[in-house]
Amino acid sequence: MTVLLETRGLSKNFGGLKAVSDVNFRVEKGEVRAVIGPNGAGKTTFVSLISGRIAPSAGTILFEGEDVTELPAYARVQKGIAYTFQITSIYQNLSVAENVALAAHQPGGRASLEPLARVGLADRASQIAGTLAYGHQRLLEVAMGLALKPKLLILDEPTQGLSDAEIDNFITLVRDVARDETVLLIEHNMPLVMELAHRITVLDRGSILAEGTPQEVHANAAVQAAYLGTG
């Protein structure tokens, strides 16, 4: 397998707090990788470092073998890294289709049709984005990410606010996306993680606690004690 993303000694300090501490991490092309961990484990800080939203205190980020540590977020998007935020970042006063077209830098609207169809929002293309239910706003964000045609799609808590039926559709969507793109998934929904992920990385207090297949992670005593509430 080809390594798409790698971090070496990646760290981020906020004052005296080590939010991410010396993380060595590799994602192979074509996999669905989940990053899980308790609140405050450093998950969102970690993916913010990968996407270029914040700068690391130490360490290196490689994408397709190229050092992108110093690149700003927009340049990483151009390289193929798309990040959908934990808090929705849509353009509230524009239509659903206009949001996606803007994300794709193709203001004509046609670029929005396929991504919206993939996330199940094609019938809401003309609706003002700010009037969507919260769960649908999350799906719109995913469509905006897909419109960028990324090599790596980072999804931060994408099922927050989705109904059970929408989560089932989301599972189908991620499997479809993973045929063409690599997916890095930050998610609290453990059944979904266990069903979707090829491999799981567990963060705790900014460091990697465990890594492996869903079965290996679920059976790990340290993970059960720190995260799953057992053991």
mmCIF file of C-alpha atoms in Angstrom, residues 38-209:
data_model
loop_
_atom_site.group_PDB
_atom_site.id
_atom_site.type_symbol
_atom_site.label_atom_id
_atom_site.label_comp_id
_atom_site.label_asym_id
_atom_site.label_seq_id
_atom_site.Cartn_x
_atom_site.Cartn_y
_atom_site.Cartn_z
ATOM 1 C CA PRO A 38 -12.312 10.954 24.933
ATOM 2 C CA ASN A 39 -13.176 14.654 24.965
ATOM 3 C CA GLY A 40 -9.992 16.681 25.222
ATOM 4 C CA ALA A 41 -7.859 13.928 23.679
ATOM 5 C CA GLY A 42 -6.554 16.285 20.984
ATOM 6 C CA LYS A 43 -8.477 14.906 17.984
ATOM 7 C CA THR A 44 -9.639 18.191 16.473
ATOM 8 C CA THR A 45 -6.274 19.860 17.171
ATOM 9 C CA PHE A 46 -4.580 16.945 15.405
ATOM 10 C CA VAL A 47 -6.654 17.217 12.228
ATOM 11 C CA SER A 48 -6.384 21.016 12.336
ATOM 12 C CA LEU A 49 -2.607 20.547 12.178
ATOM 13 C CA ILE A 50 -2.958 18.178 9.214
ATOM 14 C CA SER A 51 -5.230 20.565 7.334
ATOM 15 C CA GLY A 52 -3.060 23.614 8.041
ATOM 16 C CA ARG A 53 -5.595 25.526 10.119
ATOM 17 C CA ILE A 54 -3.031 25.773 12.923
ATOM 18 C CA ALA A 55 0.763 25.489 12.916
ATOM 19 C CA PRO A 56 2.579 22.757 14.865
ATOM 20 C CA SER A 57 4.977 23.461 17.718
ATOM 21 C CA ALA A 58 7.204 20.647 16.448
ATOM 22 C CA GLY A 59 7.222 17.813 13.948
ATOM 23 C CA THR A 60 6.696 17.173 10.257
ATOM 24 C CA ILE A 61 3.651 16.519 8.043
ATOM 25 C CA LEU A 62 4.150 14.655 4.769
ATOM 26 C CA PHE A 63 1.484 14.319 2.076
ATOM 27 C CA GLU A 64 2.268 12.017 -0.850
ATOM 28 C CA GLY A 65 5.854 12.097 0.391
ATOM 29 C CA GLU A 66 6.081 15.903 0.209
ATOM 30 C CA ASP A 67 6.769 18.000 3.299
ATOM 31 C CA VAL A 68 3.697 20.247 3.672
ATOM 32 C CA THR A 69 4.379 21.347 7.258
ATOM 33 C CA GLU A 70 4.825 25.004 6.332
ATOM 34 C CA LEU A 71 2.053 25.191 3.733
ATOM 35 C CA PRO A 72 -1.063 27.252 4.559
ATOM 36 C CA ALA A 73 -4.477 25.610 4.543
ATOM 37 C CA TYR A 74 -5.471 26.800 1.048
ATOM 38 C CA ALA A 75 -2.287 25.336 -0.431
ATOM 39 C CA ARG A 76 -3.019 21.991 1.239
ATOM 40 C CA VAL A 77 -6.499 22.068 -0.306
ATOM 41 C CA GLN A 78 -4.804 22.470 -3.681
ATOM 42 C CA LYS A 79 -2.642 19.432 -2.863
ATOM 43 C CA GLY A 80 -5.805 17.406 -2.169
ATOM 44 C CA ILE A 81 -6.569 17.738 1.565
ATOM 45 C CA ALA A 82 -10.182 18.699 2.332
ATOM 46 C CA TYR A 83 -11.420 19.195 5.906
ATOM 47 C CA THR A 84 -15.062 19.489 6.965
ATOM 48 C CA PHE A 85 -15.269 21.288 10.267
ATOM 49 C CA GLN A 86 -16.681 20.046 13.556
ATOM 50 C CA ILE A 87 -18.777 23.223 13.651
ATOM 51 C CA THR A 88 -20.636 23.919 10.423
ATOM 52 C CA SER A 89 -18.941 26.493 8.218
ATOM 53 C CA ILE A 90 -21.468 26.942 5.422
ATOM 54 C CA TYR A 91 -22.542 30.206 3.806
ATOM 55 C CA GLN A 92 -25.878 30.643 5.562
ATOM 56 C CA ASN A 93 -27.431 33.131 3.132
ATOM 57 C CA LEU A 94 -26.559 31.288 -0.086
ATOM 58 C CA SER A 95 -28.396 28.360 -1.609
ATOM 59 C CA VAL A 96 -27.245 24.794 -1.084
ATOM 60 C CA ALA A 97 -26.034 24.596 -4.692
ATOM 61 C CA GLU A 98 -24.220 27.936 -4.435
ATOM 62 C CA ASN A 99 -22.358 26.721 -1.336
ATOM 63 C CA VAL A 100 -21.006 23.703 -3.195
ATOM 64 C CA ALA A 101 -20.203 25.656 -6.369
ATOM 65 C CA LEU A 102 -18.302 28.224 -4.290
ATOM 66 C CA ALA A 103 -16.326 25.491 -2.539
ATOM 67 C CA ALA A 104 -15.401 24.063 -5.958
ATOM 68 C CA HIS A 105 -14.440 27.563 -7.242
ATOM 69 C CA GLN A 106 -16.825 27.010 -10.156
ATOM 70 C CA PRO A 107 -19.650 29.560 -9.762
ATOM 71 C CA GLY A 108 -22.030 28.163 -12.404
ATOM 72 C CA GLY A 109 -23.755 25.586 -10.316
ATOM 73 C CA ARG A 110 -23.085 22.521 -12.467
ATOM 74 C CA ALA A 111 -20.181 21.479 -10.248
ATOM 75 C CA SER A 112 -22.622 21.155 -7.350
ATOM 76 C CA LEU A 113 -24.920 18.541 -8.858
ATOM 77 C CA GLU A 114 -22.844 15.393 -8.360
ATOM 78 C CA PRO A 115 -21.652 16.141 -4.785
ATOM 79 C CA LEU A 116 -25.199 17.025 -3.707
ATOM 80 C CA ALA A 117 -26.557 13.833 -5.228
ATOM 81 C CA ARG A 118 -23.913 11.786 -3.407
ATOM 82 C CA VAL A 119 -24.934 13.147 0.005
ATOM 83 C CA GLY A 120 -28.666 13.003 -0.705
ATOM 84 C CA LEU A 121 -29.295 16.754 -0.945
ATOM 85 C CA ALA A 122 -29.963 17.126 -4.669
ATOM 86 C CA ASP A 123 -33.634 17.888 -4.011
ATOM 87 C CA ARG A 124 -32.612 20.790 -1.737
ATOM 88 C CA ALA A 125 -30.234 22.470 -4.187
ATOM 89 C CA SER A 126 -32.209 25.720 -4.330
ATOM 90 C CA GLN A 127 -32.912 25.916 -0.579
ATOM 91 C CA ILE A 128 -31.135 28.622 1.442
ATOM 92 C CA ALA A 129 -28.423 26.797 3.373
ATOM 93 C CA GLY A 130 -29.148 28.519 6.679
ATOM 94 C CA THR A 131 -32.674 27.089 6.690
ATOM 95 C CA LEU A 132 -31.465 23.478 6.535
ATOM 96 C CA ALA A 133 -31.760 21.273 9.606
ATOM 97 C CA TYR A 134 -28.439 20.935 11.441
ATOM 98 C CA GLY A 135 -27.873 17.386 10.209
ATOM 99 C CA HIS A 136 -28.418 18.463 6.621
ATOM 100 C CA GLN A 137 -25.960 21.312 7.115
ATOM 101 C CA ARG A 138 -23.370 18.696 8.087
ATOM 102 C CA LEU A 139 -24.133 16.750 4.891
ATOM 103 C CA LEU A 140 -23.796 19.976 2.898
ATOM 104 C CA GLU A 141 -20.333 20.401 4.369
ATOM 105 C CA VAL A 142 -19.419 16.913 3.172
ATOM 106 C CA ALA A 143 -20.702 17.809 -0.307
ATOM 107 C CA MET A 144 -18.548 20.959 -0.232
ATOM 108 C CA GLY A 145 -15.557 18.806 0.636
ATOM 109 C CA LEU A 146 -16.323 16.337 -2.148
ATOM 110 C CA ALA A 147 -16.615 19.192 -4.655
ATOM 111 C CA LEU A 148 -12.910 19.827 -4.134
ATOM 112 C CA LYS A 149 -12.209 16.314 -5.500
ATOM 113 C CA PRO A 150 -9.804 15.640 -2.630
ATOM 114 C CA LYS A 151 -7.300 12.840 -2.257
ATOM 115 C CA LEU A 152 -7.856 12.960 1.530
ATOM 116 C CA LEU A 153 -11.265 13.868 2.961
ATOM 117 C CA ILE A 154 -11.180 14.697 6.689
ATOM 118 C CA LEU A 155 -14.596 14.406 8.346
ATOM 119 C CA ASP A 156 -14.793 15.854 11.868
ATOM 120 C CA GLU A 157 -17.865 14.546 13.754
ATOM 121 C CA PRO A 158 -19.910 14.316 10.525
ATOM 122 C CA THR A 159 -22.865 12.369 11.981
ATOM 123 C CA GLN A 160 -23.556 14.831 14.790
ATOM 124 C CA GLY A 161 -27.228 15.785 14.447
ATOM 125 C CA LEU A 162 -28.095 13.072 11.920
ATOM 126 C CA SER A 163 -31.047 10.721 12.376
ATOM 127 C CA ASP A 164 -30.549 6.944 12.405
ATOM 128 C CA ALA A 165 -31.727 6.747 8.784
ATOM 129 C CA GLU A 166 -29.343 9.526 7.768
ATOM 130 C CA ILE A 167 -26.481 7.753 9.545
ATOM 131 C CA ASP A 168 -27.255 4.590 7.542
ATOM 132 C CA ASN A 169 -27.092 6.678 4.361
ATOM 133 C CA PHE A 170 -23.853 8.257 5.581
ATOM 134 C CA ILE A 171 -22.251 4.817 5.979
ATOM 135 C CA THR A 172 -23.155 4.037 2.373
ATOM 136 C CA LEU A 173 -21.769 7.432 1.320
ATOM 137 C CA VAL A 174 -18.397 6.942 3.031
ATOM 138 C CA ARG A 175 -18.002 3.504 1.474
ATOM 139 C CA ASP A 176 -18.715 5.067 -1.915
ATOM 140 C CA VAL A 177 -16.273 7.929 -1.284
ATOM 141 C CA ALA A 178 -13.570 5.480 -0.173
ATOM 142 C CA ARG A 179 -13.531 3.910 -3.640
ATOM 143 C CA ASP A 180 -11.862 7.066 -4.961
ATOM 144 C CA GLU A 181 -10.643 9.040 -1.951
ATOM 145 C CA THR A 182 -8.997 8.294 1.367
ATOM 146 C CA VAL A 183 -11.117 9.160 4.408
ATOM 147 C CA LEU A 184 -9.927 10.319 7.828
ATOM 148 C CA LEU A 185 -12.884 10.179 10.205
ATOM 149 C CA ILE A 186 -13.117 11.835 13.631
ATOM 150 C CA GLU A 187 -16.199 10.365 15.248
ATOM 151 C CA HIS A 188 -17.818 9.596 18.625
ATOM 152 C CA ASN A 189 -20.355 7.121 17.236
ATOM 153 C CA MET A 190 -18.559 3.883 18.099
ATOM 154 C CA PRO A 191 -20.860 1.462 16.230
ATOM 155 C CA LEU A 192 -20.347 3.550 13.095
ATOM 156 C CA VAL A 193 -16.562 3.615 13.606
ATOM 157 C CA MET A 194 -16.447 -0.144 14.118
ATOM 158 C CA GLU A 195 -18.478 -0.693 10.952
ATOM 159 C CA LEU A 196 -16.681 1.767 8.665
ATOM 160 C CA ALA A 197 -13.022 1.990 9.639
ATOM 161 C CA HIS A 198 -10.308 -0.225 8.249
ATOM 162 C CA ARG A 199 -8.039 0.913 11.065
ATOM 163 C CA ILE A 200 -8.557 3.012 14.195
ATOM 164 C CA THR A 201 -6.153 5.320 16.011
ATOM 165 C CA VAL A 202 -6.991 6.104 19.645
ATOM 166 C CA LEU A 203 -5.763 9.413 21.043
ATOM 167 C CA ASP A 204 -5.608 10.104 24.767
ATOM 168 C CA ARG A 205 -4.183 13.306 26.230
ATOM 169 C CA GLY A 206 -2.593 14.204 22.914
ATOM 170 C CA SER A 207 -0.740 10.934 22.388
ATOM 171 C CA ILE A 208 -1.523 7.713 20.541
ATOM 172 C CA LEU A 209 -2.835 5.196 23.059
#
